Coordinates of C-alpha atoms in Angstrom, one line a residue:
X77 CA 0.0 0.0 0.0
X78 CA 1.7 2.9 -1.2
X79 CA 1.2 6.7 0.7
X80 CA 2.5 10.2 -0.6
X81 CA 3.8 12.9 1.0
X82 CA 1.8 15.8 -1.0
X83 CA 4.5 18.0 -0.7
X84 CA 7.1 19.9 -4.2
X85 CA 10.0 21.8 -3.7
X86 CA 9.7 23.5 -7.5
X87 CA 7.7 26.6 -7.7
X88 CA 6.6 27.4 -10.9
X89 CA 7.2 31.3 -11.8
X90 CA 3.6 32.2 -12.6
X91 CA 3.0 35.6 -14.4
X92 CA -0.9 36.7 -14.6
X93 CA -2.2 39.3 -17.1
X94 CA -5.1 41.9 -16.0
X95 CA -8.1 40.2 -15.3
X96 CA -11.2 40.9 -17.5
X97 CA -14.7 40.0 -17.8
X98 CA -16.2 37.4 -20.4
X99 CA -19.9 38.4 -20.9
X100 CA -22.6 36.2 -22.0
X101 CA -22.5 36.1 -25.9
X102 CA -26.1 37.4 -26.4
X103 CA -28.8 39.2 -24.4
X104 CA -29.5 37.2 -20.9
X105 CA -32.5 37.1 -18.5
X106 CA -31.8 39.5 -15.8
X107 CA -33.8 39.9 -12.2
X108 CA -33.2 37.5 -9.3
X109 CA -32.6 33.6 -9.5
X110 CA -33.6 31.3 -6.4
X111 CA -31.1 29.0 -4.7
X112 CA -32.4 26.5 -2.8
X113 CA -31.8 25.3 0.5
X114 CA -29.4 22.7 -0.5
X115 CA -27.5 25.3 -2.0
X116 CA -27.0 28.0 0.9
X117 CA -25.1 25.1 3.0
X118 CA -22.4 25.0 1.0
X119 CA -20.9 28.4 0.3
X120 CA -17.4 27.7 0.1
X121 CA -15.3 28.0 -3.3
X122 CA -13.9 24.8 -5.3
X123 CA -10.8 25.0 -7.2
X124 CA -9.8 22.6 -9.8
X125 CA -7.1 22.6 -12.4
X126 CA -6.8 20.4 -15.8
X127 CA -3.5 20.2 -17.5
X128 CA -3.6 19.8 -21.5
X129 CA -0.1 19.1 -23.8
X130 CA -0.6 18.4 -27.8
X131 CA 2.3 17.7 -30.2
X132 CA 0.3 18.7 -33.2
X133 CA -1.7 22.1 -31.6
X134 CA 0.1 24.2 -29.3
X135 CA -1.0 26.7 -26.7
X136 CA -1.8 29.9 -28.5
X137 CA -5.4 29.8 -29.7
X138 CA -6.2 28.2 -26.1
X139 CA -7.1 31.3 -24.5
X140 CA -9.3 32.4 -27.8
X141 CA -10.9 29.4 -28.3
X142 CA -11.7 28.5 -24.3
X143 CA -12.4 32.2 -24.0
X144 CA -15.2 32.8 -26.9
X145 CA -16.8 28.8 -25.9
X146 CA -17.3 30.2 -22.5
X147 CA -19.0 33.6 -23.7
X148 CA -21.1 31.1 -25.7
X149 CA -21.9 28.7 -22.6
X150 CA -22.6 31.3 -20.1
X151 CA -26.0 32.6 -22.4
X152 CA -27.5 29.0 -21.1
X153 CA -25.7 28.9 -18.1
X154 CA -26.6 32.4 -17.3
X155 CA -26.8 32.6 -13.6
X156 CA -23.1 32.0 -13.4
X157 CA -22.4 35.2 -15.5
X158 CA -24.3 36.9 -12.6
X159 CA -23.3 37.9 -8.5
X160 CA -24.0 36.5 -5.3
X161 CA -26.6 38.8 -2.8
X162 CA -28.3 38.1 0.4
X163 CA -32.1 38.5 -0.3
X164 CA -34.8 40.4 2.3
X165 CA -34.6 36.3 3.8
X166 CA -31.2 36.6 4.7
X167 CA -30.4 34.0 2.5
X168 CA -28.0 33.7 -1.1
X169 CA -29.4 34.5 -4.5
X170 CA -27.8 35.1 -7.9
X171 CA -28.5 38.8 -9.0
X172 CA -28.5 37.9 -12.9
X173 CA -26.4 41.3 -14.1
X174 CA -24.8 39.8 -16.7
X175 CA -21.5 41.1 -16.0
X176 CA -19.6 37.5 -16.6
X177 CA -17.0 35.3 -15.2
X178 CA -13.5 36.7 -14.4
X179 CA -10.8 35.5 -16.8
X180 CA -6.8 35.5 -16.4
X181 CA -4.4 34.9 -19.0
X182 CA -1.2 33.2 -17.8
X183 CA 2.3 32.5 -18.7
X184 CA 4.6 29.9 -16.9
X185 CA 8.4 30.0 -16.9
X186 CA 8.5 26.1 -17.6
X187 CA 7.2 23.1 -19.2
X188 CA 3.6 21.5 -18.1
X189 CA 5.8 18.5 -16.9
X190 CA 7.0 20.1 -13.7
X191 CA 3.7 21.4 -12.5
X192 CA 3.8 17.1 -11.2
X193 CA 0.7 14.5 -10.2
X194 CA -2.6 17.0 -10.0
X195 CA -3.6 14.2 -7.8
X196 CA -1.8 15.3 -5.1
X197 CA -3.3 18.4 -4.3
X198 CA -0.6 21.3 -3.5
X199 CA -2.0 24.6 -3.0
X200 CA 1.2 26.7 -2.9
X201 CA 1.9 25.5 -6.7
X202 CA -1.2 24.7 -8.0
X203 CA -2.7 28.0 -6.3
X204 CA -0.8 30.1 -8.6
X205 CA -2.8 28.1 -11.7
X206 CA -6.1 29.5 -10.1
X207 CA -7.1 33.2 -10.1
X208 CA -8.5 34.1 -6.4
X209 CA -10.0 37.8 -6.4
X210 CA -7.6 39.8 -4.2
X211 CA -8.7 40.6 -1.2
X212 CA -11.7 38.9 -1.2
X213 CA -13.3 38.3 2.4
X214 CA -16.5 36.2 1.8
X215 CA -18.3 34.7 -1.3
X216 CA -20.4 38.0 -1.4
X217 CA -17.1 39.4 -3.4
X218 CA -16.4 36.7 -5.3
X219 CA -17.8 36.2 -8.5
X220 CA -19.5 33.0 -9.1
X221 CA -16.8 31.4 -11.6
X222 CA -13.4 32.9 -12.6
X223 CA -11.1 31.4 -15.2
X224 CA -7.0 31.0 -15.5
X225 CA -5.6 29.8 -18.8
X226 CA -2.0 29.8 -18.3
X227 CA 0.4 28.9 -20.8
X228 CA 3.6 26.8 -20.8
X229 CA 6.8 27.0 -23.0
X230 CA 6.6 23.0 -23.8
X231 CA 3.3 24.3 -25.6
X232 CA 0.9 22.6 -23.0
X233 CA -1.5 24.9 -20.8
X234 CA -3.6 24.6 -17.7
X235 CA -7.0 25.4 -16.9
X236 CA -7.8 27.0 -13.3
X237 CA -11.2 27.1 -12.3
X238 CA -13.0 28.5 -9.2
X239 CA -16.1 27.9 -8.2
X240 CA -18.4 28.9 -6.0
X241 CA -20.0 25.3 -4.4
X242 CA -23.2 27.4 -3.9
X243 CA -23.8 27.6 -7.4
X244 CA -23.7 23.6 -8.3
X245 CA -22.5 20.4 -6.6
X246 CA -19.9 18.0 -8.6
X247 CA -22.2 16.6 -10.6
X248 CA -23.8 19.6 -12.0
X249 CA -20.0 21.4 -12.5
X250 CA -18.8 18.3 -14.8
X251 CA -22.0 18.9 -16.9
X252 CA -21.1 22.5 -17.1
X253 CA -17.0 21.8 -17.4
X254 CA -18.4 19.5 -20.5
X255 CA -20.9 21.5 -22.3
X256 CA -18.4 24.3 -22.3
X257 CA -15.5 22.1 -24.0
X258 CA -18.2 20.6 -26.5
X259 CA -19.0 24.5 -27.2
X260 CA -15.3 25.0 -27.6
X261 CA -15.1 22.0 -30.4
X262 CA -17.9 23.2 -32.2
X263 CA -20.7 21.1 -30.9
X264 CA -24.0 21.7 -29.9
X265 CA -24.6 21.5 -26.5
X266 CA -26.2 17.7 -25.6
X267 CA -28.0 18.3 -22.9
X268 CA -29.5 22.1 -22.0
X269 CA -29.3 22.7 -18.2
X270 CA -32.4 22.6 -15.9
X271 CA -32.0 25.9 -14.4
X272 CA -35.6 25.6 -12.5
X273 CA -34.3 25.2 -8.7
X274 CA -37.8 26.1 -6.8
X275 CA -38.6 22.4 -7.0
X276 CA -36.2 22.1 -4.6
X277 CA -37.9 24.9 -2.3
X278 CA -38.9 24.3 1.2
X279 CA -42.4 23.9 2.2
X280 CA -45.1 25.9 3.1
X281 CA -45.3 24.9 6.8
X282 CA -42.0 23.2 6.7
X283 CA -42.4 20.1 8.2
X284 CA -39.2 18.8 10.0
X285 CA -40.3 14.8 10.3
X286 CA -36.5 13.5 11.0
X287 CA -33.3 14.1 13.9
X288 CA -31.2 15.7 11.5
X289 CA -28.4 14.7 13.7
X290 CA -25.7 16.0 11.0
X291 CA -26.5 19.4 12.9
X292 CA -25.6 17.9 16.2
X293 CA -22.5 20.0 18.3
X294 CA -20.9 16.9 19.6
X295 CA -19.2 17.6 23.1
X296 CA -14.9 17.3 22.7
X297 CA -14.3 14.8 25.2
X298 CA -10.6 13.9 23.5
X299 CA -9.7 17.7 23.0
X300 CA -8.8 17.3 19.7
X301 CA -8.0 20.9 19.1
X302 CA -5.5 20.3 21.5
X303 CA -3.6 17.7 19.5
X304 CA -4.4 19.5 15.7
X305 CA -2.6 22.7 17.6
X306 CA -0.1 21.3 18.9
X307 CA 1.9 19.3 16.2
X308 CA 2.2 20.0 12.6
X309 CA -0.2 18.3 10.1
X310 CA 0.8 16.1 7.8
X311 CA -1.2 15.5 4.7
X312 CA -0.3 12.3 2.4
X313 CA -2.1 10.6 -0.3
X314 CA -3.2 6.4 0.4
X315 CA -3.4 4.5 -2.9
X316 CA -6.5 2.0 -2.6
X317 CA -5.9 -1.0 -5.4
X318 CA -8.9 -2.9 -6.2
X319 CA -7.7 -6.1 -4.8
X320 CA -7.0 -4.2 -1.4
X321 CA -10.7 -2.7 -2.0
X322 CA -12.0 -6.5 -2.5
X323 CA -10.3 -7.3 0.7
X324 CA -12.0 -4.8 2.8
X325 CA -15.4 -5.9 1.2
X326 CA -14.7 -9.5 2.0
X327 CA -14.2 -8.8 5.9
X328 CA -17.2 -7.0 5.8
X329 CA -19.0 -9.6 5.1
X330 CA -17.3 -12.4 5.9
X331 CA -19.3 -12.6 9.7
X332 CA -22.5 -13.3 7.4
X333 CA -24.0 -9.8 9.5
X334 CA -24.2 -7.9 5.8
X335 CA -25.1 -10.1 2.6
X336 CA -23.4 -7.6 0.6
X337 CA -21.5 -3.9 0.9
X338 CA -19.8 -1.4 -1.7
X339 CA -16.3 -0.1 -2.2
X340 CA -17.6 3.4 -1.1
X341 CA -19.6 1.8 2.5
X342 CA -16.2 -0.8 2.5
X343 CA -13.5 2.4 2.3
X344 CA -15.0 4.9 4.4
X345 CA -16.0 2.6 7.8
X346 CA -12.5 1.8 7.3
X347 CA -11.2 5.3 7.2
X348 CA -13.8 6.5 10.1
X349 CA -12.6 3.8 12.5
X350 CA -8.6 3.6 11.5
X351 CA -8.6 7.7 11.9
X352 CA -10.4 7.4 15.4
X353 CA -8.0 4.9 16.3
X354 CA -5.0 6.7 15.2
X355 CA -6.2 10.1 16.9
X356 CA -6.5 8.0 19.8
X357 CA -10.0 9.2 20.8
X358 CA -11.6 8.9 24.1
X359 CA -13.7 5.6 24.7
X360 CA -16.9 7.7 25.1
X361 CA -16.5 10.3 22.9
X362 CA -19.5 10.9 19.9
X363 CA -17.7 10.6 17.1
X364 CA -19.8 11.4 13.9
X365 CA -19.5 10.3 10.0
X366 CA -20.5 13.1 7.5
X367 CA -20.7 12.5 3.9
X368 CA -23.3 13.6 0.9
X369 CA -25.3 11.6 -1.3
X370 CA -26.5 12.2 -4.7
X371 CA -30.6 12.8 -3.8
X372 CA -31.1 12.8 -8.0
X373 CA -32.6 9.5 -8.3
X374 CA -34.5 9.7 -4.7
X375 CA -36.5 12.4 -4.8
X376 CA -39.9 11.9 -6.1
X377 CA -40.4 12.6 -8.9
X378 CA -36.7 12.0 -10.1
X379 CA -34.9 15.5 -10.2
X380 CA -34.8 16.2 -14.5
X381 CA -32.4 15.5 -16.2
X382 CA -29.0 18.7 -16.4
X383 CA -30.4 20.1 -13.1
X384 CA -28.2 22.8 -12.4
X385 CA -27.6 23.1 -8.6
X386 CA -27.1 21.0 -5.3
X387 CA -29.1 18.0 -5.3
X388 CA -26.7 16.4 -2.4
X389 CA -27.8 16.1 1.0
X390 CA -25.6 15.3 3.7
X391 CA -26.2 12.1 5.8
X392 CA -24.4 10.6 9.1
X393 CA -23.8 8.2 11.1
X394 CA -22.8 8.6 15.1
X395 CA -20.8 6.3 17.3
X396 CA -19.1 6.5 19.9
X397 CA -15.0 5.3 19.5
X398 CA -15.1 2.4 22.1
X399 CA -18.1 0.8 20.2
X400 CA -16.4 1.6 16.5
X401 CA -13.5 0.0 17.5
X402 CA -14.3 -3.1 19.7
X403 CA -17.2 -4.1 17.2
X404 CA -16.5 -6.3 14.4
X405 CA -15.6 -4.8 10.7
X406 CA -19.5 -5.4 9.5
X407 CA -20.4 -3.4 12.5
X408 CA -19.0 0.0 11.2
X409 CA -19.8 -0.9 7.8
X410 CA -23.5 -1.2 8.6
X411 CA -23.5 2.1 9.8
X412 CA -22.6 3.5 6.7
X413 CA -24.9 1.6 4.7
X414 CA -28.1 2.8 7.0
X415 CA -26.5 6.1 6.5
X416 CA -27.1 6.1 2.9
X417 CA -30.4 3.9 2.9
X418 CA -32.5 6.4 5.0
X419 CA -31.9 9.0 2.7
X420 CA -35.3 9.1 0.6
X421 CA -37.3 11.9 -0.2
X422 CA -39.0 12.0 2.8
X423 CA -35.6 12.6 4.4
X424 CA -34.3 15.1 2.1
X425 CA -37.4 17.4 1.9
X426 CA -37.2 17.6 6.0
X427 CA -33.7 18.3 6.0
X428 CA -34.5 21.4 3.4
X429 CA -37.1 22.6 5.9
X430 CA -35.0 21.9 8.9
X431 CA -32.4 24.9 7.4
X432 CA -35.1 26.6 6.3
X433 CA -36.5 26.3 10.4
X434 CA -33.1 27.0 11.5
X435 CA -30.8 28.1 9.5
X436 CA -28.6 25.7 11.4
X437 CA -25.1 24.6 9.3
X438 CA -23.6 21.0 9.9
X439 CA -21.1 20.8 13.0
X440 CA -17.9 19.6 12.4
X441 CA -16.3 18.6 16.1
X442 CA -15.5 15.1 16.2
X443 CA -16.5 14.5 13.1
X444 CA -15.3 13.1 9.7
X445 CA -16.2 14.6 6.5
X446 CA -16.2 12.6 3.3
X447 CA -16.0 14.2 0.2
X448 CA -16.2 11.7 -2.7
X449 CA -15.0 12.5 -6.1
X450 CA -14.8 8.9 -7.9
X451 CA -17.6 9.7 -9.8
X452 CA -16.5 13.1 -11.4
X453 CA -15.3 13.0 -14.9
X454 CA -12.8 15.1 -14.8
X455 CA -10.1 13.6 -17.3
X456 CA -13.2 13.3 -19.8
X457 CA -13.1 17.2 -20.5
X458 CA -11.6 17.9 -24.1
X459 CA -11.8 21.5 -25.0
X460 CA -10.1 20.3 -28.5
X461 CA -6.8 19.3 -27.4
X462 CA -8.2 15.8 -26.2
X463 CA -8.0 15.2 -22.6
X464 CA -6.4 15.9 -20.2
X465 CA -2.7 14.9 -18.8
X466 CA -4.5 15.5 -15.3
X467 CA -6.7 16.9 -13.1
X468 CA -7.8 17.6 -9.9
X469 CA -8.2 19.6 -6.7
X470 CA -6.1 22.5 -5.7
X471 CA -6.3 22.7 -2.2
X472 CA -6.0 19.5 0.7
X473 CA -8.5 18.0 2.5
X474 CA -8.6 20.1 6.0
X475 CA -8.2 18.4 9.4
X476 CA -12.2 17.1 9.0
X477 CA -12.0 15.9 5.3
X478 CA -10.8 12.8 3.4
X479 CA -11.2 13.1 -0.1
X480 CA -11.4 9.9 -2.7
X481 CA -10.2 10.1 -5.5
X482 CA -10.3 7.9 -8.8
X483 CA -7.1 7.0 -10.0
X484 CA -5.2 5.8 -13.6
X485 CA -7.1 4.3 -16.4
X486 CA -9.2 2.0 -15.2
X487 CA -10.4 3.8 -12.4
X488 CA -10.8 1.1 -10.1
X489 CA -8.0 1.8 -7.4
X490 CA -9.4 4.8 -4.9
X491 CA -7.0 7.4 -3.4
X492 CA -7.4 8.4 -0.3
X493 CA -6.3 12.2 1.0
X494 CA -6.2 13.4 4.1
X495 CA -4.5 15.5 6.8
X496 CA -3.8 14.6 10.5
X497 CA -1.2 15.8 12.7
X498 CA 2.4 14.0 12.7
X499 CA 1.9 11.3 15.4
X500 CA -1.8 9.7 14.5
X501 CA -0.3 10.1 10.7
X502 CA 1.9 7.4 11.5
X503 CA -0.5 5.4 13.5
X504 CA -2.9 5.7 10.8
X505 CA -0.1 4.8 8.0
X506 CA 0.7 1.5 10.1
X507 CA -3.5 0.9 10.2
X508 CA -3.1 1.2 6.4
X509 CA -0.2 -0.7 6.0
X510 CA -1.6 -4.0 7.8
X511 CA -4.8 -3.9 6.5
X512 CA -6.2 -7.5 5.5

């Protein structure tokens, strides 16, 4: 089982031009567009990069051609040419002005090559590929998208982009990463988005019919802040293979408690309980599993087809350490499963109404965020100089989040990233290593 240290010593020498706004090509509705409730929880800004390098087409019509495609793409996509308000509710909405993403050309002082593995995310280097508005102290001043084409002297270029999470979840972005590139080849787009989110409103009384224990403030019995301060955090990168994956699958099973698991409910009880181990947690403390589940297919009726927006809701699952650890494997695995399998419309419809009761955001103390990207296509994209070398995330996983991703050609071995100070990074390594 190999790990990574997500560390680089090379600094590329970035040089940005002036930013400059890319309008919608034609005339675009203007007035206020709703975001739902599913939205509003996650107002935090997502920055990827994709690497492109052709022998046969170099890098100087990139910036024209990705440039003029995303004019084009932002006339159906229109809310994301737009700006982030607070409405008389006190919640977000998109004020649709018109006024475009931000867009940065870039030159790099060396070839694509160096920039290294875009698996491994490494925010000092691959930061400088991504264009953050200066200055910038909360999502209110930054725009909903900007855009960093930067160029290398092999001939390759990068594509930056920044996000705003509020706008749409993974899902929703690879749609919109993909019907931009089509634009940029000269195709018409496949698949228009659904732009409609007030089917995702809350109702009119809510009705809160579930514990929505994802909200819960979970008392610090092991005073983790304590440890997180007080050694440094090391972040490295745990290469899953398949047959490693079908070995965690078979020990979940193999006590004939669960007929059947996934890789995804396999992988993350292992995480949960290796990282609670290696953090050495408190017997009793409440220790809680956070992660998000695409609610597409389970709300009723199905949400359309190229729905723009969040449709994932965040479930959980809460144990305390003693019991995580001194139960069999099946035992923690089963708590994932249920995790996913309560989450039906029912479920999703209360936790919209609970935020719209309480405007409550999930608590993170004790607590384990997944974020899953094995699902996102991101080495699909091809803007016309076919896909990519790479792609991926810019910044790590903080101290609550382990992030998946898929990795090589097959996409069946599973990286694992996260960050944990020095001490339970070593536990946990030696947890990875002796795995079954």
């Amino acid at each position: 089982m190999g790990s990574t240290n997500i560390s680089s010593n090379e600094q590329p020498n970035v040089k940005r031009g002036e930013p400059i706004r890319v309008q919608p090509a034609e005339e675009t509705e203007k007035g206020l567009y709703f975001l739902s409730n599913l939205d509003q929880n996650i107002a935090v800004p997502m920055r990827t990069v994709y690497c492109f390098k052709s022998e046969s087409r170099g890098n100087e019509e990139a910036v024209k051609i990705i440039k003029e495609a995303l004019s084009k793409i932002l006339v159906p996509y229109y809310p994301m040419a737009g700006k982030l308000i607070i409405c008389s509710e006190g919640k977000l909405i998109v004020d649709n002005t018109g006024e475009g993403a931000v867009f940065v050309e870039a030159e790099a002082d060396c070839g694509v090559d160096e920039i290294g593995d875009l698996k491994k995310p490494d925010p000092d280097k691959l930061g400088k590929l991504v264009y953050d508005v200066p200055g910038a102290r909360s999502i209110l001043e930054m725009p909903p998208m900007t855009v960093q084409v930067t160029k290398f002297k092999c001939g390759g270029f990068t594509l930056g982009l920044n996000m705003l999470h509020c706008m749409k979840d993974g899902l929703s972005a690879m749609e919109f990463v993909n019907a931009w590139a089509q634009t940029a080849r000269g195709l018409d787009l496949k698949l228009p988005p659904f732009l409609d989110r007030t089917i995702l409103k809350s109702r009119n009384p809510p009705k809160i019919e579930f514990h929505h224990h994802e909200f819960d403030e979970i008392e610090d019995l092991s005073n983790t802040e304590k440890i997180y301060q007080g050694e440094k955090i090391i972040h490295k990168s745990f290469l899953f293979a398949p047959e490693k994956l079908d070995s965690l699958k078979k020990e979940a099973t193999e006590d004939g408690v669960l007929k059947k698991c996934s890789t995804f409910e396999a992988l993350s009880a292992f995480v949960w309980r290796s990282r609670t181990s290696a953090l050495n947690l408190h017997p009793n403390q409440q220790t809680k599993l956070l992660f998000a589940v695409d609610g597409r297919s389970r709300f009723v009726p199905p949400i359309p087809k190229g729905y723009f927006g969040n449709s994932i809701v965040l479930t959980n699952s809460m144990c305390k350490a003693d019991e995580l650890l001194k139960n069999p494997f099946s035992f923690s695995v089963g708590l994932v499963h249920n995790a996913i399998d309560m989450i039906n419309d029912s479920y999703m419809r209360s936790a919209i109404d609970y935020f719209e009761v309480t405007r409550a955001r999930p608590s993170l103390t004790a607590t384990l965020l997944i974020t899953t990207w094995t699902k996102l296509s991101f080495d699909t994209t091809d803007f016309g100089w076919g896909e990519p070398l790479c792609s991926g995330p810019v910044t790590l996983p903080d101290k609550e989040v382990v992030l998946f991703l898929s990795h090589g050609q097959e996409k069946k071995s599973i990286s694992v990233l996260l960050g944990l100070p020095a001490s339970a990074m070593e536990r946990f390594e030696e947890l990875v290593i002796n795995m079954v």
